[in-house]
PDB file of C-alpha atoms in Angstrom:
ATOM      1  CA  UNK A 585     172.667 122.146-205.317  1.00 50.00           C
ATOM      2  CA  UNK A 586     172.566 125.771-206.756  1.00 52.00           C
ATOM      3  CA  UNK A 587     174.516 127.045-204.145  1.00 55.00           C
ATOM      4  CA  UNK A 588     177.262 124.292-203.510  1.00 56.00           C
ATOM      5  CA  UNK A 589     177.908 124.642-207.505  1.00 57.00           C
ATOM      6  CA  UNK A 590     177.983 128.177-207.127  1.00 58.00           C
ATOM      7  CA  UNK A 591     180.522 128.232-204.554  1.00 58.00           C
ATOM      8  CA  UNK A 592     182.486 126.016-206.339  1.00 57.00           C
ATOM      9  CA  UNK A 593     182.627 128.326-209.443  1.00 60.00           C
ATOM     10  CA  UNK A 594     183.845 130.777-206.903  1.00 58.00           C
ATOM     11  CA  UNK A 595     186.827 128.698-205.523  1.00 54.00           C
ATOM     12  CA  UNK A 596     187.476 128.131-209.292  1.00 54.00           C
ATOM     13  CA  UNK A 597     187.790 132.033-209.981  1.00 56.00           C
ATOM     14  CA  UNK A 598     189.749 132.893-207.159  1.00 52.00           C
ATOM     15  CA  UNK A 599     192.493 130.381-208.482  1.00 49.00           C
ATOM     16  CA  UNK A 600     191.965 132.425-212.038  1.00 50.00           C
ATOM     17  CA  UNK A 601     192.541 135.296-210.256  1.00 48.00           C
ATOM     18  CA  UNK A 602     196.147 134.376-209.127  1.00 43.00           C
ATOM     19  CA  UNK A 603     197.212 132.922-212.342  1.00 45.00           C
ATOM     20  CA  UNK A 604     197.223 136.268-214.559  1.00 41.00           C
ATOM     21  CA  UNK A 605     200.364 137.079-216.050  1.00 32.00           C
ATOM     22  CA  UNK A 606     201.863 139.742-214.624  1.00 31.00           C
ATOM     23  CA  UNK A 607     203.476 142.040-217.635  1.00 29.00           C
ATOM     24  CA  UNK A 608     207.112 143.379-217.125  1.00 25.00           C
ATOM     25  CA  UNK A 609     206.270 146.528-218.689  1.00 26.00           C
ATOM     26  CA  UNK A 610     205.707 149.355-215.614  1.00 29.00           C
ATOM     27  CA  UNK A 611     202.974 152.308-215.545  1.00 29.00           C
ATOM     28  CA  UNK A 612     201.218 154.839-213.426  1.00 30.00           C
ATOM     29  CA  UNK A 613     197.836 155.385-214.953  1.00 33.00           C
ATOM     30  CA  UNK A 614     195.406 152.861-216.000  1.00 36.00           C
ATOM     31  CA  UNK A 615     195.201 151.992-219.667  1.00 34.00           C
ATOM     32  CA  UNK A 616     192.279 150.102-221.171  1.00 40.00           C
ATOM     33  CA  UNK A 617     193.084 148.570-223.940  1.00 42.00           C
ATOM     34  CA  UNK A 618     193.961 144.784-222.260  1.00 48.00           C
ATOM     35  CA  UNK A 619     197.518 145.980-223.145  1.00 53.00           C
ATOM     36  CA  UNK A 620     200.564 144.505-221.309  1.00 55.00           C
ATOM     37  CA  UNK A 621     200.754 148.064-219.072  1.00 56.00           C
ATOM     38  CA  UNK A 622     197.110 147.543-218.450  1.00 61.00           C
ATOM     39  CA  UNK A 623     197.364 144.667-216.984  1.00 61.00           C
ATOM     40  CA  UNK A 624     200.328 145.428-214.976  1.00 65.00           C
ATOM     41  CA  UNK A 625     198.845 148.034-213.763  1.00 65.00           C
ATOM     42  CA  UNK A 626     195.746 146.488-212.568  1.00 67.00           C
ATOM     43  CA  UNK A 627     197.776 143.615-211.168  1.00 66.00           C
ATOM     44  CA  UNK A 628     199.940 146.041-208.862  1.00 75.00           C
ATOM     45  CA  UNK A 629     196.716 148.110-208.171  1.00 79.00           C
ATOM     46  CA  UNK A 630     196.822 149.526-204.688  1.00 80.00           C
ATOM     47  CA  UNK A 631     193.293 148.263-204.525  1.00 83.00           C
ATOM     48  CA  UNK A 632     194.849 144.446-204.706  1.00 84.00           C
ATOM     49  CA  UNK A 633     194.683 143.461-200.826  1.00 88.00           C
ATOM     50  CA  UNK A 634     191.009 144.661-200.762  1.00 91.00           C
ATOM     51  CA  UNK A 635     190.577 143.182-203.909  1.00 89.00           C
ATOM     52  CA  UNK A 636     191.732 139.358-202.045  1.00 88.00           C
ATOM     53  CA  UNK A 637     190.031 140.313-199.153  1.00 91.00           C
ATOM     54  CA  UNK A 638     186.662 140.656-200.680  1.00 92.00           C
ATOM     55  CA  UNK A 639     186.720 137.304-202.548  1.00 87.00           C
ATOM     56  CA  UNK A 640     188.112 134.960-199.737  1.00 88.00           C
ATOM     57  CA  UNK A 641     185.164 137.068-197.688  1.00 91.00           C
ATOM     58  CA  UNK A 642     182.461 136.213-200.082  1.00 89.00           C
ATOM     59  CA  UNK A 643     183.787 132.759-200.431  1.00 84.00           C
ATOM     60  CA  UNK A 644     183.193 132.327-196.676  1.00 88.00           C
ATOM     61  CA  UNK A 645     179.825 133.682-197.104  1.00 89.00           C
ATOM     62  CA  UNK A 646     180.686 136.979-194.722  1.00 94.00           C
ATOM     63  CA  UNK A 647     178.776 139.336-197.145  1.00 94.00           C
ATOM     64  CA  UNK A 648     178.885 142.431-195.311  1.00 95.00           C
ATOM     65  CA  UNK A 649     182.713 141.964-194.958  1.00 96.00           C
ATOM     66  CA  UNK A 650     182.925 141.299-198.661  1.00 94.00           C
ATOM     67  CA  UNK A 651     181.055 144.117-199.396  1.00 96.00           C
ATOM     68  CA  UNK A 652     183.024 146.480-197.035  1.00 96.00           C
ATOM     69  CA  UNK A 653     186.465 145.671-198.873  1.00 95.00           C
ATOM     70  CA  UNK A 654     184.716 146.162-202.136  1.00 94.00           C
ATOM     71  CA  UNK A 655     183.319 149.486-201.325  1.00 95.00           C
ATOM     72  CA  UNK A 656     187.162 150.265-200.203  1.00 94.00           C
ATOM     73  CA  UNK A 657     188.251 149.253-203.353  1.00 91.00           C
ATOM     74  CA  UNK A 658     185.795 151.108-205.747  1.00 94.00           C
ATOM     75  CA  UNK A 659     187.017 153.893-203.783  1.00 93.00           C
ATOM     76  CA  UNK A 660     190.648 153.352-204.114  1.00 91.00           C
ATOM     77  CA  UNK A 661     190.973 152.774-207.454  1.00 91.00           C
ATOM     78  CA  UNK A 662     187.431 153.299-209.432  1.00 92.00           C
ATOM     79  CA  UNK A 663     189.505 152.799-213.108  1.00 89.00           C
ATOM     80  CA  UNK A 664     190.856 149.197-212.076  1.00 90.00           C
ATOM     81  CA  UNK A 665     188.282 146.753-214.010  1.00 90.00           C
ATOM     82  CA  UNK A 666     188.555 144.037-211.543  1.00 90.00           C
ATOM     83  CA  UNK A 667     187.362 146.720-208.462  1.00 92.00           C
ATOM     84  CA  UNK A 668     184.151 146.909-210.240  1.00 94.00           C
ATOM     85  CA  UNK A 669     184.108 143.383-211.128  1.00 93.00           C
ATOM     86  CA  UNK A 670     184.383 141.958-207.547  1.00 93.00           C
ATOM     87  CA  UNK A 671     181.930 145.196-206.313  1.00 96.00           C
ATOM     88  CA  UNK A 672     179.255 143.892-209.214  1.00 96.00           C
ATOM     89  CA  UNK A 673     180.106 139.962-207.549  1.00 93.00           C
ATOM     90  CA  UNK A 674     179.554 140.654-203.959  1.00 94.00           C
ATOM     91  CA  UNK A 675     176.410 143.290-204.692  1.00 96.00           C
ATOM     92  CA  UNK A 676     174.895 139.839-206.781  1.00 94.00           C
ATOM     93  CA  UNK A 677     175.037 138.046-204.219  1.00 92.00           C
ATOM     94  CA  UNK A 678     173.521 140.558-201.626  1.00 95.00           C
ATOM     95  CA  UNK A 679     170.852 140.793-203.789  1.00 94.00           C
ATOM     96  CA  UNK A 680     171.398 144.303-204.863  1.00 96.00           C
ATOM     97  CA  UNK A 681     170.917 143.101-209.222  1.00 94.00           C
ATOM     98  CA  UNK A 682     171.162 146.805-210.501  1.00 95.00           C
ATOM     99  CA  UNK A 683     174.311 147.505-208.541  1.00 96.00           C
ATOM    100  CA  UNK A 684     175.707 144.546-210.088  1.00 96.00           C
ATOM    101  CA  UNK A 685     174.699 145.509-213.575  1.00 95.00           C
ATOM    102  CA  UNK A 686     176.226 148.981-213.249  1.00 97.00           C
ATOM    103  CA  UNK A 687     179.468 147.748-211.764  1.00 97.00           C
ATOM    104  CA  UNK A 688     179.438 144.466-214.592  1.00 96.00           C
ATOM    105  CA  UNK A 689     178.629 147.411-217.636  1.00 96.00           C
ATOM    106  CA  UNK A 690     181.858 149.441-215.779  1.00 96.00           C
ATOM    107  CA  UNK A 691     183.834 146.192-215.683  1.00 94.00           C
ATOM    108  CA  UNK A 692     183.867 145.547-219.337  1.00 94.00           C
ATOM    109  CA  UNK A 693     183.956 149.049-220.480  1.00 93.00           C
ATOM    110  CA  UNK A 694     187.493 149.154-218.717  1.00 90.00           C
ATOM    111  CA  UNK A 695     189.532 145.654-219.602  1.00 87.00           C
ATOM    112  CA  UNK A 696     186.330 143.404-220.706  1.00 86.00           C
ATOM    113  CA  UNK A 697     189.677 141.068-222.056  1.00 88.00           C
ATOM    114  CA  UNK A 698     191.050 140.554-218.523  1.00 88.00           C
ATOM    115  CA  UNK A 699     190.645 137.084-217.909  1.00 89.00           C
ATOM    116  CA  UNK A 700     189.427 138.071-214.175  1.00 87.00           C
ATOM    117  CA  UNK A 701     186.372 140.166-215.596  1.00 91.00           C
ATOM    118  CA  UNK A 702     185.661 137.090-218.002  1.00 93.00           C
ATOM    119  CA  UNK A 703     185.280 134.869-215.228  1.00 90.00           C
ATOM    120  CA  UNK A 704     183.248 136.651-213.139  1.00 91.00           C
ATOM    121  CA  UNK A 705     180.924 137.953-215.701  1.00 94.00           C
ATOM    122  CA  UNK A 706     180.344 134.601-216.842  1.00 94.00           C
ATOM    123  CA  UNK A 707     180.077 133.317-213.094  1.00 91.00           C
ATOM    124  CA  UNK A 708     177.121 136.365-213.304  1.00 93.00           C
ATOM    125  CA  UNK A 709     176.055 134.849-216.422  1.00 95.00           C
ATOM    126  CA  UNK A 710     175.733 131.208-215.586  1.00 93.00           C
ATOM    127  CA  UNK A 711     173.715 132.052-212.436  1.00 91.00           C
ATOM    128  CA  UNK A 712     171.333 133.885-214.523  1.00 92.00           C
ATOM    129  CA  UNK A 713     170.576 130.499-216.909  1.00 95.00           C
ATOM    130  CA  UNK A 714     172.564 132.147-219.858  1.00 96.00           C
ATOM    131  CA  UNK A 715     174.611 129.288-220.077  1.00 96.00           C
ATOM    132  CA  UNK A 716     175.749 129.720-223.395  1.00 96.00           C
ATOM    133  CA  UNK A 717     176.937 133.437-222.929  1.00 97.00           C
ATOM    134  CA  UNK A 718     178.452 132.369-219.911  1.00 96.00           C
ATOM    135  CA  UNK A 719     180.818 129.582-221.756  1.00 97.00           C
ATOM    136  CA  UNK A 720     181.898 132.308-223.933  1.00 97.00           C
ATOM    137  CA  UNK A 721     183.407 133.577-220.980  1.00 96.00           C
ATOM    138  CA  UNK A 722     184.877 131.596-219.664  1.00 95.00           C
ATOM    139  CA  UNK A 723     186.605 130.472-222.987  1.00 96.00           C
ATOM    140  CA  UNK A 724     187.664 133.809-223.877  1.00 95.00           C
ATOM    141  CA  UNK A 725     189.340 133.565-219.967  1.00 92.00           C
ATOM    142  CA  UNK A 726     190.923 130.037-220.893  1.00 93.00           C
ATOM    143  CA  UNK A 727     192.356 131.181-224.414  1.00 94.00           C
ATOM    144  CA  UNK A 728     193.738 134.501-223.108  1.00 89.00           C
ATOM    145  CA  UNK A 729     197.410 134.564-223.246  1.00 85.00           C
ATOM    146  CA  UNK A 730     197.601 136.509-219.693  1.00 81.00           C
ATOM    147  CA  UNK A 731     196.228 133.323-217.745  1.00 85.00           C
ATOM    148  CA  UNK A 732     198.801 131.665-216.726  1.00 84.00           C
ATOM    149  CA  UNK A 733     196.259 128.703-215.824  1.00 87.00           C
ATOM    150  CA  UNK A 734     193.477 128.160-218.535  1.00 91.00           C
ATOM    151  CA  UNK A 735     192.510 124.750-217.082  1.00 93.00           C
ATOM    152  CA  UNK A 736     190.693 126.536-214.599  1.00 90.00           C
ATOM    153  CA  UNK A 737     188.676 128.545-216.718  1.00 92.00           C
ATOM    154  CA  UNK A 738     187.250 125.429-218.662  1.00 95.00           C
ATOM    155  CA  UNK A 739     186.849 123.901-215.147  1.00 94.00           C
ATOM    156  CA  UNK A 740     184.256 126.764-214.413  1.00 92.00           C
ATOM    157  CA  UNK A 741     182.428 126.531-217.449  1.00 95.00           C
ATOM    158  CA  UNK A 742     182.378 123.077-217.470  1.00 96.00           C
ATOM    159  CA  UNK A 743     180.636 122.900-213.660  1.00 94.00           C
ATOM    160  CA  UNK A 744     178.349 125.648-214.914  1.00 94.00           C
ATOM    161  CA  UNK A 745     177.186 123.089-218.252  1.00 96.00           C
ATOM    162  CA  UNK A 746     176.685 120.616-214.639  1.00 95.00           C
ATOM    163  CA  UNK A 747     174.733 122.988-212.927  1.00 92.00           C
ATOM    164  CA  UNK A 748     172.675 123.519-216.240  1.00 95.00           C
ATOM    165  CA  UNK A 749     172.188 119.642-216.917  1.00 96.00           C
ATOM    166  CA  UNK A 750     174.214 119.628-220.226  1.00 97.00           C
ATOM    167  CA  UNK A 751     176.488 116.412-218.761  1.00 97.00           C
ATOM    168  CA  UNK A 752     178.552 115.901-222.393  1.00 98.00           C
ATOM    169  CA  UNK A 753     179.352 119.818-222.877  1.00 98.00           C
ATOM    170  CA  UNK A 754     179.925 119.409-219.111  1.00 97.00           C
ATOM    171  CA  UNK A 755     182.314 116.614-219.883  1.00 98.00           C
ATOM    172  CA  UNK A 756     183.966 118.607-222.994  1.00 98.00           C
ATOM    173  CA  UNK A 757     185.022 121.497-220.702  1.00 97.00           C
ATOM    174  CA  UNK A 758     186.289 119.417-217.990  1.00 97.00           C
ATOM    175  CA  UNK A 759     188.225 116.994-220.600  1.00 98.00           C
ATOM    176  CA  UNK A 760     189.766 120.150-221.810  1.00 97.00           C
ATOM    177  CA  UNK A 761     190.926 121.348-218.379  1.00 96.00           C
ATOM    178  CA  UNK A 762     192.038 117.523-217.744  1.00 97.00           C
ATOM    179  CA  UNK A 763     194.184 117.806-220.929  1.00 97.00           C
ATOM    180  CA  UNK A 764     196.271 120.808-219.660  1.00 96.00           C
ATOM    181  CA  UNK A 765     196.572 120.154-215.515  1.00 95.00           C
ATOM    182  CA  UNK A 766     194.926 117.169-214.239  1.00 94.00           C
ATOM    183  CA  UNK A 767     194.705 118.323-211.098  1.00 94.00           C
ATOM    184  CA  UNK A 768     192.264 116.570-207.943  1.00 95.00           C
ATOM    185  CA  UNK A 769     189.449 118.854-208.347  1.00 93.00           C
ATOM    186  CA  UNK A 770     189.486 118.652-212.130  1.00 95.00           C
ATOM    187  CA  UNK A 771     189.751 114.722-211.607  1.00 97.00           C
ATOM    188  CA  UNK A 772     186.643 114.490-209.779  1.00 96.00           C
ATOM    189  CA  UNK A 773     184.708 117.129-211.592  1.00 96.00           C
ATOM    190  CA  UNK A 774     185.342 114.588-214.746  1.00 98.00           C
ATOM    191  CA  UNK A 775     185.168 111.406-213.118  1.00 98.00           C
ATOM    192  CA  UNK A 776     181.584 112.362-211.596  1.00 97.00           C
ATOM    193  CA  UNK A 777     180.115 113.589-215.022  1.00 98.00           C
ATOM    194  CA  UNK A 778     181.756 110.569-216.832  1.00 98.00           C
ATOM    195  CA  UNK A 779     179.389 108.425-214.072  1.00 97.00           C
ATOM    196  CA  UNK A 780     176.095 110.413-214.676  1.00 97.00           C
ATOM    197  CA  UNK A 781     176.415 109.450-218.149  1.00 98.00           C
ATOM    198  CA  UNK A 782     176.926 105.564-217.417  1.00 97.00           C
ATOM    199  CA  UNK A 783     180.691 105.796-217.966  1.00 97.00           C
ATOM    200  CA  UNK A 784     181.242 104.228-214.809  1.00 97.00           C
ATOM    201  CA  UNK A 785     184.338 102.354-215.889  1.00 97.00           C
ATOM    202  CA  UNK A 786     185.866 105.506-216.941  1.00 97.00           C
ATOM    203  CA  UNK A 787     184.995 107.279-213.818  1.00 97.00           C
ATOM    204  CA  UNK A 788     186.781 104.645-211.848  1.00 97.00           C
ATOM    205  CA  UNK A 789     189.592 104.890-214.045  1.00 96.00           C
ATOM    206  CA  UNK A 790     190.058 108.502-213.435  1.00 97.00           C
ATOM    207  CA  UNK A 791     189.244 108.361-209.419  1.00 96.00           C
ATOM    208  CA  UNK A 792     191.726 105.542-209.202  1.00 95.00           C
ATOM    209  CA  UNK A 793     194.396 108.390-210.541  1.00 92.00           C
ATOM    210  CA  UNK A 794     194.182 109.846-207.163  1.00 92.00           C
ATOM    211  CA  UNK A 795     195.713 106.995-205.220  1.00 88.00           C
ATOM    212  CA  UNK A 796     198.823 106.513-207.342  1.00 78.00           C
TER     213      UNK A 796
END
């Protein structure tokens, strides 16, 4: 169970990762401040393709190849936030904790408002039973105004109040990414909470949504 939710946080995140807004304003050099430029920046980091590379590789569960694209991109461009962010991801899951603390600590020193860092770090967060820090997170993510798709965000943190037990905050989060994109996966997510707590009319409701 801990691992099928995790990966399912993980699909979640790599959708947040695409929906970042993408700032008009060009740059050369990294800024930090969360800025418009900073984000741009990041977004149009050389380091990008390694960047996608190491999360659809970790996603498949090919570790060392995830870990070889992060290395490339920690080397590429050590100021981008989101290098350290997916390096301090794929080290977690090798097992390597203080790499992943080191490269976490580097994330958030460098954009710790970029909705990519947020999810991650609360991805980090939620696997390590600090459920509420990890909600934080992924609201921060969800209310930023460079995600382009916040429902995603409250999907996460509502499969990581699932994971922890907490079925109604489970069912908050998912009702608020139902409210803004009612997508399939957000569908079921809700519709399977609403049944573990006894709503099953509700949860029929919702799955019936699908067919129309």
């Amino acid at each position: 169970w801990r691992s099928e939710m995790m990966s399912r946080l993980f699909q979640f995140l790599s959708i947040l990762l695409a929906s970042v807004v993408l700032a008009a304003c060009e740059t050369t050099a990294p800024v930090t401040s969360g800025s418009a430029a900073s984000m741009n920046y990041i977004a149009n980091s050389p380091a990008r393709v390694y960047i996608s590379l190491a999360q659809a590789y970790s996603q498949k569960g090919q570790l060392d190849s995830a870990m070889s694209n992060a290395d490339k991109v920690v080397s590429l461009d050590p100021a981008n936030p989101r290098a350290h962010a997916i390096f301090a991801h794929v080290s977690e899951r090798l097992g390597d904790y203080s790499a992943a603390a080191r490269h976490f600590e580097t994330a958030r020193a460098l954009a710790a408002n970029d909705p990519f860092v947020q999810g991650f770090y609360g991805l980090h967060l939620c696997g390590k039973g600090h459920y509420a820090a990890a909600d934080r997170e992924f609201a921060m993510a969800a209310t930023s105004h460079l995600n382009r798709a916040p429902e995603t965000a409250w999907l996460s943190a509502g499969s990581c109040y699932e994971r922890a037990g907490d079925n109604e905050m489970a069912r908050a989060r998912y009702r608020r990414a139902y409210e803004i994109n009612g997508t399939p996966q957000i569908v079921r997510a809700l519709a399977r909470v609403e049944k573990k707590l006894g709503n099953r009319r509700e949860s029929g409701r919702l799955l019936r949504q699908l067919d129309e």
